[in-house]
PDB file of C-alpha atoms and ligand atoms in Angstrom:
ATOM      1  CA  UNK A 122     -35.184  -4.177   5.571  1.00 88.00           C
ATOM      2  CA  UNK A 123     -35.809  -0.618   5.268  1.00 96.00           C
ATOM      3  CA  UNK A 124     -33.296   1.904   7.027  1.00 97.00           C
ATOM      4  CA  UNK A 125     -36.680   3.872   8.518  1.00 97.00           C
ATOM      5  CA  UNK A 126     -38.162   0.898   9.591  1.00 97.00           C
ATOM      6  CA  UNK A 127     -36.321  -1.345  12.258  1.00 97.00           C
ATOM      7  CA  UNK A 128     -36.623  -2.222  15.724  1.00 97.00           C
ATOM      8  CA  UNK A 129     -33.867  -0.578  18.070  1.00 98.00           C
ATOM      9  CA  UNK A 130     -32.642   2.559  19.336  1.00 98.00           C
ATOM     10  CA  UNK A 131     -31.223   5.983  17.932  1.00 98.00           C
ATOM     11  CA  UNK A 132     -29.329   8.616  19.702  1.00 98.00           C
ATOM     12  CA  UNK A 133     -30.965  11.459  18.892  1.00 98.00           C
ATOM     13  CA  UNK A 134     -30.631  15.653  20.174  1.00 94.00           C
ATOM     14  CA  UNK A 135     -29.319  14.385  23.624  1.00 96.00           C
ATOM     15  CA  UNK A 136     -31.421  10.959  24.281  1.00 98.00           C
ATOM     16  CA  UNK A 137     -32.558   7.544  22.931  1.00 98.00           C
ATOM     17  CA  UNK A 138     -35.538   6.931  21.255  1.00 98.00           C
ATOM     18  CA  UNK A 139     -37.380   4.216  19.507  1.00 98.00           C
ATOM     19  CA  UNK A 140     -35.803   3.785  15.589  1.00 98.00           C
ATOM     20  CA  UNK A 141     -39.022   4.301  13.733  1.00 98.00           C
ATOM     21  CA  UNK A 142     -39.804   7.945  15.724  1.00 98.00           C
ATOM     22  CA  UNK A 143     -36.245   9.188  14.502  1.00 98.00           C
ATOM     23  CA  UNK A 144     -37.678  11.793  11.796  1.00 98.00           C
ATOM     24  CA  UNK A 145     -37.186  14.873  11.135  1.00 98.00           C
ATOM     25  CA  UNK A 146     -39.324  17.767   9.474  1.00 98.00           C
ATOM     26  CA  UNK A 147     -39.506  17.947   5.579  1.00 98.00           C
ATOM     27  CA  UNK A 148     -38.195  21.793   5.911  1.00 98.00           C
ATOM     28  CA  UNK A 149     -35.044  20.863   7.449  1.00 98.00           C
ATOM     29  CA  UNK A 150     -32.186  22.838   5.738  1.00 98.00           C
ATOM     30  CA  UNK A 151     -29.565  20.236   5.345  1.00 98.00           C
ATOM     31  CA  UNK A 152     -32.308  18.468   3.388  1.00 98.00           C
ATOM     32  CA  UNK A 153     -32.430  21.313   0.744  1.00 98.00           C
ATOM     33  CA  UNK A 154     -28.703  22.930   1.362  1.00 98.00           C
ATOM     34  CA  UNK A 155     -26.395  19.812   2.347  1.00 98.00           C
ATOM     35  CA  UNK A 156     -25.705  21.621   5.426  1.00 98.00           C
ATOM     36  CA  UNK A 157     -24.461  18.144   6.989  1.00 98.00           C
ATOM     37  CA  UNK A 158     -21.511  16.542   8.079  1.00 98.00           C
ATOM     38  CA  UNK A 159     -20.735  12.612   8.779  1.00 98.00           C
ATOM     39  CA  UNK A 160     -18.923   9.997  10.058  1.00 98.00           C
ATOM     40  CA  UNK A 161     -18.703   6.298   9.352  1.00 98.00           C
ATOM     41  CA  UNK A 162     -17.215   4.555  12.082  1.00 98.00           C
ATOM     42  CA  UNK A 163     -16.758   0.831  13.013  1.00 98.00           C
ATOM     43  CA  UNK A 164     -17.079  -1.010  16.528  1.00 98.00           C
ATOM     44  CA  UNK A 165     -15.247  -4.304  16.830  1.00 97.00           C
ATOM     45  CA  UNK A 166     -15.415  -6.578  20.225  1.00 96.00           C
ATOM     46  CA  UNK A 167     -16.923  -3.463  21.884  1.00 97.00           C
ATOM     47  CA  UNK A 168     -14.708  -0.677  21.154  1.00 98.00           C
ATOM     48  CA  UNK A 169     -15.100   1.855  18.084  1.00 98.00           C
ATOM     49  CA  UNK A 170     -11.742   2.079  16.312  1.00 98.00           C
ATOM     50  CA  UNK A 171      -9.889   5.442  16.551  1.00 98.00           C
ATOM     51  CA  UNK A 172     -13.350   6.358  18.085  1.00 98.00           C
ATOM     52  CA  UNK A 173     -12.017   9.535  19.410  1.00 98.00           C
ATOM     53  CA  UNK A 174     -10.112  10.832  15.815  1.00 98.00           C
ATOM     54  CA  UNK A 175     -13.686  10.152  14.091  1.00 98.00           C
ATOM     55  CA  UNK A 176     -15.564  12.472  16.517  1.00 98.00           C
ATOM     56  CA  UNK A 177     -12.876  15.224  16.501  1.00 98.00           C
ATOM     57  CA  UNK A 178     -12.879  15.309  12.446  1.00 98.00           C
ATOM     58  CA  UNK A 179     -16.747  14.841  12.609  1.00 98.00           C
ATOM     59  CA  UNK A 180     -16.479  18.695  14.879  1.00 98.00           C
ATOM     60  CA  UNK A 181     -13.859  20.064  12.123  1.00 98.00           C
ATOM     61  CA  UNK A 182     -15.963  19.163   9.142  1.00 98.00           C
ATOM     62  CA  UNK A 183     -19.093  21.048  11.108  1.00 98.00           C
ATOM     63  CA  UNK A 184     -16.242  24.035  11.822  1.00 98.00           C
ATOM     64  CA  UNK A 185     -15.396  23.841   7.768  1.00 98.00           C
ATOM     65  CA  UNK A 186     -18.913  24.226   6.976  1.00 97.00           C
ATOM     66  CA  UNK A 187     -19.803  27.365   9.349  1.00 97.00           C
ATOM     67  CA  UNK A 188     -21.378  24.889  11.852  1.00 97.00           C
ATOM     68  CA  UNK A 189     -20.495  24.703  15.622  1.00 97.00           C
ATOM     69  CA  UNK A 190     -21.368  20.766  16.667  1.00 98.00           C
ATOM     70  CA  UNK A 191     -23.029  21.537  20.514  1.00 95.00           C
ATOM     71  CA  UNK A 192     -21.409  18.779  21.669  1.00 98.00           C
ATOM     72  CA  UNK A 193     -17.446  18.131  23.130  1.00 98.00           C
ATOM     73  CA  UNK A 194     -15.799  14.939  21.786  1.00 98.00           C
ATOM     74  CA  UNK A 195     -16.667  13.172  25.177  1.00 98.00           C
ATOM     75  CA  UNK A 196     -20.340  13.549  24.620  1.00 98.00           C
ATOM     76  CA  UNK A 197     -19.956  12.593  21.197  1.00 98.00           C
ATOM     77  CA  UNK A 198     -18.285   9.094  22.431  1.00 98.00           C
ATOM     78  CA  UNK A 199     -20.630   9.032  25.458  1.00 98.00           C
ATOM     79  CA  UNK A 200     -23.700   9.370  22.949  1.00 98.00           C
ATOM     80  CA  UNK A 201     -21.886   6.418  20.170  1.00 98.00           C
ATOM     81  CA  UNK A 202     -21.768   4.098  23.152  1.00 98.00           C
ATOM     82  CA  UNK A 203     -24.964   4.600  24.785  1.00 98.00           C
ATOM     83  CA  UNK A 204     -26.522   3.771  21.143  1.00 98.00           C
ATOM     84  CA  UNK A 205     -24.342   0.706  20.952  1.00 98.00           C
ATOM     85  CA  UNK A 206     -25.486  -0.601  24.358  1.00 98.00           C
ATOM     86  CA  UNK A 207     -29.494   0.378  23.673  1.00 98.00           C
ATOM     87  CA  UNK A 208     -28.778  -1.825  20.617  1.00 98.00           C
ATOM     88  CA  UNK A 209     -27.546  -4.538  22.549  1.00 97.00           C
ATOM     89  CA  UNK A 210     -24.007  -4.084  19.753  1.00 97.00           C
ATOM     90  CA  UNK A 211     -20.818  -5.272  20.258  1.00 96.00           C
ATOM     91  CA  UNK A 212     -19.863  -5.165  16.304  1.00 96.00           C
ATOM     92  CA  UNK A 213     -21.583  -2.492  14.469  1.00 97.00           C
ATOM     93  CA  UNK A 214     -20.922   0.027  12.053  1.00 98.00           C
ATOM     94  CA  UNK A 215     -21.557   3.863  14.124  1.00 98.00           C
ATOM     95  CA  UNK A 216     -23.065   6.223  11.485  1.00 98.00           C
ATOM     96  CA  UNK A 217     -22.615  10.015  13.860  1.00 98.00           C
ATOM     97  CA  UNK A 218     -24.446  12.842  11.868  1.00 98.00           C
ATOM     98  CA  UNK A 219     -25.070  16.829  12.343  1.00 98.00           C
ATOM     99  CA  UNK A 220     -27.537  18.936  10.193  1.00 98.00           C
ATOM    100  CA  UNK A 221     -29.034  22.091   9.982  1.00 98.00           C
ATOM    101  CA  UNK A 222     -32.475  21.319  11.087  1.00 98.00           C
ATOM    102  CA  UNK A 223     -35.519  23.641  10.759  1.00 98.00           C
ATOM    103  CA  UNK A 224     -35.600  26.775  11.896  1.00 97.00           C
ATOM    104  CA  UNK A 225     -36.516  30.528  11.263  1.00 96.00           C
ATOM    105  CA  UNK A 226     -34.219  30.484   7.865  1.00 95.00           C
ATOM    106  CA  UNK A 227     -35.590  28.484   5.102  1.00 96.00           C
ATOM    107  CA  UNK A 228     -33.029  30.260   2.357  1.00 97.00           C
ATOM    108  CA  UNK A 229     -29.197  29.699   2.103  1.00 97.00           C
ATOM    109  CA  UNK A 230     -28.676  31.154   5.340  1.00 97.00           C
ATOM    110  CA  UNK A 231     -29.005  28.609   7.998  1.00 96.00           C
ATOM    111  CA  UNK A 232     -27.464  30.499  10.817  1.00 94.00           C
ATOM    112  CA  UNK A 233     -30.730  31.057  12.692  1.00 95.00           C
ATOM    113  CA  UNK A 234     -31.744  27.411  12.688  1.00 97.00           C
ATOM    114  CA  UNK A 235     -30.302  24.872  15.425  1.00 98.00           C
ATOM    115  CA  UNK A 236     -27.598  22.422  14.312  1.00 98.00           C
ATOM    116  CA  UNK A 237     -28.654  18.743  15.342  1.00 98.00           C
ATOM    117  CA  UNK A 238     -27.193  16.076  16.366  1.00 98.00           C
ATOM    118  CA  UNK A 239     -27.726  11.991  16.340  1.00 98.00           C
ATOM    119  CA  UNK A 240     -25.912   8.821  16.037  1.00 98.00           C
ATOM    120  CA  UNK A 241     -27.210   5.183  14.611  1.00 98.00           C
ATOM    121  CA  UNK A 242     -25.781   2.248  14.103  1.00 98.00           C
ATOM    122  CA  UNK A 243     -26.546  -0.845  11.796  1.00 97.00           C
ATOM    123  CA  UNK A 244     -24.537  -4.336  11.490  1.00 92.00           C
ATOM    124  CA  UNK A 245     -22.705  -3.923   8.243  1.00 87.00           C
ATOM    125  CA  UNK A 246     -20.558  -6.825   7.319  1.00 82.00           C
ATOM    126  CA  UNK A 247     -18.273  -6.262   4.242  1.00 81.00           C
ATOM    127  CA  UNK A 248     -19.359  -3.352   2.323  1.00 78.00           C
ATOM    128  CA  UNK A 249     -18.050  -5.171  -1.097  1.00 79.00           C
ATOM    129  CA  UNK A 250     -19.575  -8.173  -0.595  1.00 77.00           C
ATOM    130  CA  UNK A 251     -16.842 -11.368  -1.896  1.00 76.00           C
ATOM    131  CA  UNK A 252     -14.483  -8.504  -3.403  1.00 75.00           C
ATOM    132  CA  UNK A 253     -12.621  -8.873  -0.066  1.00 75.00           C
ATOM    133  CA  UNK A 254     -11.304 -12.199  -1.589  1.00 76.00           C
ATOM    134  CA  UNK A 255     -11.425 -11.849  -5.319  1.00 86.00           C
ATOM    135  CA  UNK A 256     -10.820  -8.188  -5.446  1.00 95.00           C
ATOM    136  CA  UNK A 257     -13.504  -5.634  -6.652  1.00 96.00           C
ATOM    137  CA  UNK A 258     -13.731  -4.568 -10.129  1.00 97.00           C
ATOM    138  CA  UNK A 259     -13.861  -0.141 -10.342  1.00 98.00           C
ATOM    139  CA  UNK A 260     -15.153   1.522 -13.031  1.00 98.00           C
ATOM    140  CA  UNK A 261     -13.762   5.133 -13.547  1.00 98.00           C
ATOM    141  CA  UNK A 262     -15.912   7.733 -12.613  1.00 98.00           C
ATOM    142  CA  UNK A 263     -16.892  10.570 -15.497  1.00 98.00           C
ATOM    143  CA  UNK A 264     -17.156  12.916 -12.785  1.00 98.00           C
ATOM    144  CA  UNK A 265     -13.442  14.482 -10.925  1.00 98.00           C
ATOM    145  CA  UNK A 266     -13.032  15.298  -7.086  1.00 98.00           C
ATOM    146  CA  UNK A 267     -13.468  19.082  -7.144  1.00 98.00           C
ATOM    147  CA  UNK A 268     -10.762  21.989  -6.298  1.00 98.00           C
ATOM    148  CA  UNK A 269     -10.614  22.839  -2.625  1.00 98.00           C
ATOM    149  CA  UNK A 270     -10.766  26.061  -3.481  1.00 98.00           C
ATOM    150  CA  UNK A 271     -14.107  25.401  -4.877  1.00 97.00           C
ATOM    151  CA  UNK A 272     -15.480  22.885  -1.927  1.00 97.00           C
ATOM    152  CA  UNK A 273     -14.105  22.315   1.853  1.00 97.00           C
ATOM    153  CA  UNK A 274     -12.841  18.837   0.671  1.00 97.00           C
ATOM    154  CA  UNK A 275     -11.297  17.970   3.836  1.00 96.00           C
ATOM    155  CA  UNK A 276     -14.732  17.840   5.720  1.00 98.00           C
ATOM    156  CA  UNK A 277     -16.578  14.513   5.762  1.00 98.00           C
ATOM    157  CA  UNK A 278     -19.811  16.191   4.446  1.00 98.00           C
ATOM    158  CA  UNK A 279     -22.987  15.453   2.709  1.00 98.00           C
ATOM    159  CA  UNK A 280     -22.430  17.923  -0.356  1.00 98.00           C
ATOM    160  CA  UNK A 281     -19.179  16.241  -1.541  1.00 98.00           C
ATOM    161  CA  UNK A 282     -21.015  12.575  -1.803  1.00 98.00           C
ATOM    162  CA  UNK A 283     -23.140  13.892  -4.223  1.00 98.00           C
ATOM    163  CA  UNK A 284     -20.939  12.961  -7.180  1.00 98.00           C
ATOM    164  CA  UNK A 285     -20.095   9.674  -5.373  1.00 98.00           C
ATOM    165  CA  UNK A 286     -23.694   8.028  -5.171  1.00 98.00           C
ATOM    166  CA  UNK A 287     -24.060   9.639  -9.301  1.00 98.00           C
ATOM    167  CA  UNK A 288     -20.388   7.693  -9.996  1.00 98.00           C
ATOM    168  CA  UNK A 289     -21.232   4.252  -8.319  1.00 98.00           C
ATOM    169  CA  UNK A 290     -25.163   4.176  -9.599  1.00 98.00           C
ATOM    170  CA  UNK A 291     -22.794   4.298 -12.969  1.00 98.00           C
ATOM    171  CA  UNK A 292     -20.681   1.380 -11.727  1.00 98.00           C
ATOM    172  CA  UNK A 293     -22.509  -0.474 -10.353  1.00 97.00           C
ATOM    173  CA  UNK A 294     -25.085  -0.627 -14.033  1.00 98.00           C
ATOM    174  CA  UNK A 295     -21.509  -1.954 -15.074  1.00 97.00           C
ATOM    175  CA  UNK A 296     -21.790  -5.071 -13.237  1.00 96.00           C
ATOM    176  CA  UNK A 297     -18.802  -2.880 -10.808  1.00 97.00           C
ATOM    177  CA  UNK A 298     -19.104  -2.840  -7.156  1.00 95.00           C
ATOM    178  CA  UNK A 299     -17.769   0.916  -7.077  1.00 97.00           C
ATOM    179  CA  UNK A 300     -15.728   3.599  -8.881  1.00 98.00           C
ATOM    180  CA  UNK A 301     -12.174   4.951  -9.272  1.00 98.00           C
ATOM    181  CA  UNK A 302     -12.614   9.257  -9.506  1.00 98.00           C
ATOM    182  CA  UNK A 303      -9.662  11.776 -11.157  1.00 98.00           C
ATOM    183  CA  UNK A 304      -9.418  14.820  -9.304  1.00 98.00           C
ATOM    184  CA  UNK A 305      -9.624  18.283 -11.184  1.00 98.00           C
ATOM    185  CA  UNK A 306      -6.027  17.862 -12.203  1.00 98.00           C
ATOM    186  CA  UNK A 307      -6.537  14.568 -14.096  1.00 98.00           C
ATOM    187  CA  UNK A 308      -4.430  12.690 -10.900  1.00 98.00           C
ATOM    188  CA  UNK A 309      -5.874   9.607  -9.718  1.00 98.00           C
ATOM    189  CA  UNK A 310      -7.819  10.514  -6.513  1.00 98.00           C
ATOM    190  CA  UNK A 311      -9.958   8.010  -4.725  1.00 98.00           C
ATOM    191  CA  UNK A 312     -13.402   5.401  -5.127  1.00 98.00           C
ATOM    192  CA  UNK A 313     -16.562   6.717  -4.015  1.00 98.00           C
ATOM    193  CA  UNK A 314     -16.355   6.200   0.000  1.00 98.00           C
ATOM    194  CA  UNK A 315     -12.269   4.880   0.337  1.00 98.00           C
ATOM    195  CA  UNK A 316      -8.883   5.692  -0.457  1.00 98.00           C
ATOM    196  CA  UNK A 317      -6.467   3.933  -2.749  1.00 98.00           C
ATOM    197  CA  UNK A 318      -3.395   2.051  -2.654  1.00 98.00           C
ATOM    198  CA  UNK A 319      -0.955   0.698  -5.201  1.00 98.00           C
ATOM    199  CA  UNK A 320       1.447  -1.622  -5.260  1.00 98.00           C
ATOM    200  CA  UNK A 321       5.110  -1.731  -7.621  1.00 98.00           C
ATOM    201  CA  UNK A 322       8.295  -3.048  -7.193  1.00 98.00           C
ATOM    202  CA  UNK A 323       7.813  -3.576  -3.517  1.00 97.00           C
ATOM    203  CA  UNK A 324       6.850  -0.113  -2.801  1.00 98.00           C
ATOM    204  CA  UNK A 325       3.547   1.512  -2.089  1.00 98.00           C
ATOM    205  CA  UNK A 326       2.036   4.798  -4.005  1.00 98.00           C
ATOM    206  CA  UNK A 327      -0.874   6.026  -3.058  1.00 98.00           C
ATOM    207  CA  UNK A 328      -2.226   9.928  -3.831  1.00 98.00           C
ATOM    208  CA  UNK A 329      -1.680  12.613  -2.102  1.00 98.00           C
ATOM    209  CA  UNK A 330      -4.751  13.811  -0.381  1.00 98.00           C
ATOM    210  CA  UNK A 331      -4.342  17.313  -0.980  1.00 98.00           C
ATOM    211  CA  UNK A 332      -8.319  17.551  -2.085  1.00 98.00           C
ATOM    212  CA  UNK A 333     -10.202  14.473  -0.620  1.00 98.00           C
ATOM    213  CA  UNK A 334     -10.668  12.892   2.746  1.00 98.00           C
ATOM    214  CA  UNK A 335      -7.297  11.586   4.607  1.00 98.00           C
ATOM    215  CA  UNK A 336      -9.247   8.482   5.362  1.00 98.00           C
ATOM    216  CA  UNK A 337      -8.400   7.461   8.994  1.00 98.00           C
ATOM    217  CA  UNK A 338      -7.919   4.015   7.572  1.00 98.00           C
ATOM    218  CA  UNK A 339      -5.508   5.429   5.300  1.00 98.00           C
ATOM    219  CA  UNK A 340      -3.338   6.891   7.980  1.00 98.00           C
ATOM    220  CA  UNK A 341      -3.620   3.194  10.154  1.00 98.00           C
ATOM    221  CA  UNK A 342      -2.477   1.465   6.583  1.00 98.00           C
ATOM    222  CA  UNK A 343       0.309   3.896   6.110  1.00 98.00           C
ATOM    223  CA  UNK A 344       1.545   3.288   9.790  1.00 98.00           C
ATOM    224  CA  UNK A 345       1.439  -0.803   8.955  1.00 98.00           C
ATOM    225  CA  UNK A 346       3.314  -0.222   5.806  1.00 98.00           C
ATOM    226  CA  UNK A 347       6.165   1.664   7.769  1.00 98.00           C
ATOM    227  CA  UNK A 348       6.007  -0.825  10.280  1.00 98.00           C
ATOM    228  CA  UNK A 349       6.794  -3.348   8.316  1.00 98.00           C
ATOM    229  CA  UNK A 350      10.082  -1.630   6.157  1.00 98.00           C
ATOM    230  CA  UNK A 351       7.675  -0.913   3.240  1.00 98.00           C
ATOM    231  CA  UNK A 352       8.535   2.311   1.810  1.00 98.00           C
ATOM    232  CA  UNK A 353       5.218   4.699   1.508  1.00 98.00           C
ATOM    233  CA  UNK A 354       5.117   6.970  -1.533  1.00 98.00           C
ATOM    234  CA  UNK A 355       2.397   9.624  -0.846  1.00 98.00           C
ATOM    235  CA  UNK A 356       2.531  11.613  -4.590  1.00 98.00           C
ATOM    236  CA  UNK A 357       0.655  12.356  -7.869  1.00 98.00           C
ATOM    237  CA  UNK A 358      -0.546   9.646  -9.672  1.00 98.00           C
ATOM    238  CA  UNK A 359      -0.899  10.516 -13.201  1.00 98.00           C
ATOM    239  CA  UNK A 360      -4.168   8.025 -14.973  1.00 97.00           C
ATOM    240  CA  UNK A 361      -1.330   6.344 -17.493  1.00 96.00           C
ATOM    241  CA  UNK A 362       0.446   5.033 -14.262  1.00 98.00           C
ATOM    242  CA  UNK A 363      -2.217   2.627 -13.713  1.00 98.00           C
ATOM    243  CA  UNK A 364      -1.019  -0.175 -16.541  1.00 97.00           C
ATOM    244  CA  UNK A 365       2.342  -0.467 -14.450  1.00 98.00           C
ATOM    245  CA  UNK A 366       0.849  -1.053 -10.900  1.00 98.00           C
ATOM    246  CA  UNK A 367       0.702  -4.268  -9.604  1.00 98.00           C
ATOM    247  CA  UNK A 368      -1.606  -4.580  -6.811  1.00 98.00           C
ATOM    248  CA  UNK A 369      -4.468  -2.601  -5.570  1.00 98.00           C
ATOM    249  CA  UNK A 370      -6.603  -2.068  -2.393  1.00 98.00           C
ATOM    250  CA  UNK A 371      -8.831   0.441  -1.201  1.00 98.00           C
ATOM    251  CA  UNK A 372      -9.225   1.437   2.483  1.00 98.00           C
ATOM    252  CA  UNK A 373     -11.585   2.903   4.422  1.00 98.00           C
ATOM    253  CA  UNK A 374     -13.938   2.332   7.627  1.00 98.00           C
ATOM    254  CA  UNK A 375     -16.280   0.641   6.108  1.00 96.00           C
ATOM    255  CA  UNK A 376     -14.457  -0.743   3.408  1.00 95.00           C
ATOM    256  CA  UNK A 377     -11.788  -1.728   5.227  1.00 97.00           C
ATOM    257  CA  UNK A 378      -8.852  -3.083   3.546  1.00 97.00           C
ATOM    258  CA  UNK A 379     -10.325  -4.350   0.275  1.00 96.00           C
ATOM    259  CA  UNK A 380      -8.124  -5.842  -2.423  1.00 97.00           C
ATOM    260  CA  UNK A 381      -8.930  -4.403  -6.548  1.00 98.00           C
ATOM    261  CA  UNK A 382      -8.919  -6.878  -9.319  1.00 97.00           C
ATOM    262  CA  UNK A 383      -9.988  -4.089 -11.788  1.00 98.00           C
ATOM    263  CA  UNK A 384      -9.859  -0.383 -12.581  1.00 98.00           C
ATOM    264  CA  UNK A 385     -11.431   0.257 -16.077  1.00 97.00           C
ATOM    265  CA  UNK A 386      -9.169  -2.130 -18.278  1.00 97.00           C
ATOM    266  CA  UNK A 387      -6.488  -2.576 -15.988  1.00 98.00           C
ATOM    267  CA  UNK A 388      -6.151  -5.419 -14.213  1.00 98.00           C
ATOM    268  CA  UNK A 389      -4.191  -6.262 -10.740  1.00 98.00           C
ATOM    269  CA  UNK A 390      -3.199  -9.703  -8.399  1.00 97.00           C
ATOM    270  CA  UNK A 391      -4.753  -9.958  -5.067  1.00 96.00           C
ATOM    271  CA  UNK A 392      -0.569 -10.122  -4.208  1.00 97.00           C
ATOM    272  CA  UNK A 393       1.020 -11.232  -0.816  1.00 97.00           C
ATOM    273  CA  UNK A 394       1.361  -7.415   0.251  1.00 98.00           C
ATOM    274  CA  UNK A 395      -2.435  -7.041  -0.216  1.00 97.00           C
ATOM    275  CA  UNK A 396      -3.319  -9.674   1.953  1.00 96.00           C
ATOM    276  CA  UNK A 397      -1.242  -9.530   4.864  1.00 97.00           C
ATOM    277  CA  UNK A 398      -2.377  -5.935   5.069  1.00 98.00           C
ATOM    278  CA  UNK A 399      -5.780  -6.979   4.808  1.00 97.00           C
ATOM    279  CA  UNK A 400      -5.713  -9.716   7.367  1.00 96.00           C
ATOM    280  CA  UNK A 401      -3.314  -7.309   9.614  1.00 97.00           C
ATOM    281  CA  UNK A 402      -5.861  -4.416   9.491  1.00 98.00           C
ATOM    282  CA  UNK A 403      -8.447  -7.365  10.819  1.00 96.00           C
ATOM    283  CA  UNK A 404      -6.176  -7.741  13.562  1.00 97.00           C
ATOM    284  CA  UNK A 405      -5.418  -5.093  14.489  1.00 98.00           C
ATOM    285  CA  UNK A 406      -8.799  -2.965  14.851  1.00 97.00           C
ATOM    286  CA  UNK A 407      -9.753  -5.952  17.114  1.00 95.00           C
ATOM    287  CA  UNK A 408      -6.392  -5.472  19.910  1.00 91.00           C
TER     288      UNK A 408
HETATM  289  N1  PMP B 711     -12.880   8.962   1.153  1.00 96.16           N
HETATM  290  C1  PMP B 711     -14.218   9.080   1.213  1.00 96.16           C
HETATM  291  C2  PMP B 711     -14.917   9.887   0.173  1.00 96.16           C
HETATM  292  C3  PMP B 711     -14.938   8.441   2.234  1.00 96.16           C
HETATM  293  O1  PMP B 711     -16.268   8.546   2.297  1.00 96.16           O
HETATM  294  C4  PMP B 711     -14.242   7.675   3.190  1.00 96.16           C
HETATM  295  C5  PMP B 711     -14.997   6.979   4.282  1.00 96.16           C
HETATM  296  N2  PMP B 711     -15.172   7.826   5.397  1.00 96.16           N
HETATM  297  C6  PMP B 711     -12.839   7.582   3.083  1.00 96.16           C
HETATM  298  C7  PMP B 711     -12.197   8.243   2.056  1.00 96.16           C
HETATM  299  C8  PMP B 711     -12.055   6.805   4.102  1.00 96.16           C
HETATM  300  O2  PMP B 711     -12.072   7.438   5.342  1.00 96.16           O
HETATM  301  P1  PMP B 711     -11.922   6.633   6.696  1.00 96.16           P
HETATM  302  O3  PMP B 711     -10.791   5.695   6.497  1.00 96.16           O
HETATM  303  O4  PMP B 711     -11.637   7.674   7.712  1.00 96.16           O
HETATM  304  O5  PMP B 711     -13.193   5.906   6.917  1.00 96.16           O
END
């Protein structure tokens, strides 16, 4: 079913309304400019995970971007959860979005037009389909996370996905269900939408985020790792690294905890590790 076209409720500018009047104007900036920022959140037995953390980044990637969110992190969470209960949604994934809408400046500027505000929400189950069990197969993106000095990379914003939907329309004509992306240094970085793990000798590398998201579910993962006397090597992954690793997962909201069979022509076990992460993230988003 189309996204535009459902039954249900959207939390839109400070109230509900039906799904299918949710529009906006065709001269809205973040349309032409990217002026947007996201969040991709996920609601389990009636209570958004780190709910809080996703609405507080979702203000600092507006504040990266020269955009003040109108809203305080309570009526963020007060507008997620008055979307959830319109919907009738105990389980749902929480898509929260700001923009640049139409205004008096139709150039780069933007300042003069209003920044928006609106959340919606959609039952996602697992974003990788059987992958969760098998492990997904990556191709490796042609195109490399940029510099922060050349893009606010910390911000969860439109602009940066850009390269993302490019790299997994490439994987995905593969027969992959995402890709693996380099950063500007050649270091191993990230898939289009979730951060990655590796597994060796008992220990745990995973890249540095020093110019991509620090996925929330990254931070959660890390926490389990330490909790359970795994040692957590945050670093630079150099691309010939990858042949030695044994096990792979990528993490992320909507991802989740999803084990990697593949990466290019490197191949990894859906290991012990892997899974008990994987079924203790399940867990433990549900306490
Ligand atoms: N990197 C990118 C590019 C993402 O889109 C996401 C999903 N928000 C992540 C990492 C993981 O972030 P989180 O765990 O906070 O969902």
């Amino acid at each position: 079913m189309s996204y535009d076209d459902r039954d249900g409720f959207i939390w839109m500018d400070g109230k509900l309304v039906p799904w299918r009047d949710a529009k906006v104007h065709l001269l809205t900036h973040a349309l032409h400019y990217a002026s947007s920022v996201f969040e991709g959140e996920r609601c389990y037995n009636g209570k958004i995970f780190r709910g809080r953390e996703h609405s507080e980044r979702l203000i600092r990637s507006g504040k990266l971007l020269d955009m003040d969110i109108p809203l305080t992190v309570d009526q963020i969470e007060e507008a997620k959860y008055a979307m959830l209960r319109a919907n009738g949604w105990t389980d749902a994934y929480v898509r929260a979005i700001a923009w640049r809408g139409a205004g008096e400046d139709m150039g780069v500027s933007a300042r003069k037009n209003p920044v928006r505000f609106a959340v919606a929400g959609w039952e996602w189950g697992n974003y990788y389909g059987d992958a969760k069990f098998k492990g997904a197969r990556l191709d490796i993106s042609k195109w490399k996370r940029p510099s922060p000095e050349t893009i606010p990379s910390e911000a969860k914003a439109a602009g940066l996905y850009m390269i993302c939907t490019m790299s997994k329309h490439a994987a995905e004509a593969k027969g992959c269900s995402d890709a693996m992306m380099f950063d500007y240094r050649g270091y191993v970085a990230e898939a289009t939408g979730a951060n990655i793990f590796f597994v060796k000798d008992g220990e745990v590398h995973t890249p540095l985020p020093d110019c991509f998201l620090n996925g929330l579910t990254r931070q959660t993962v890390i926490g389990m790792l330490k909790d359970r006397g795994v040692n957590v090597i945050e670093r630079h992954i150099m691309p010939e690294e990858l042949e030695s690793f044994e096990q792979c997962w990528l993490t992320g909201t909507a991802a989740e905890v999803t084990p990697v069979g593949q990466i290019g022509d490197y191949n990894f076990e859906v290991g012990a590790l892997t899974r008990d992460i994987a079924e203790g993230y399940e867990k433990l988003v549900r306490e």
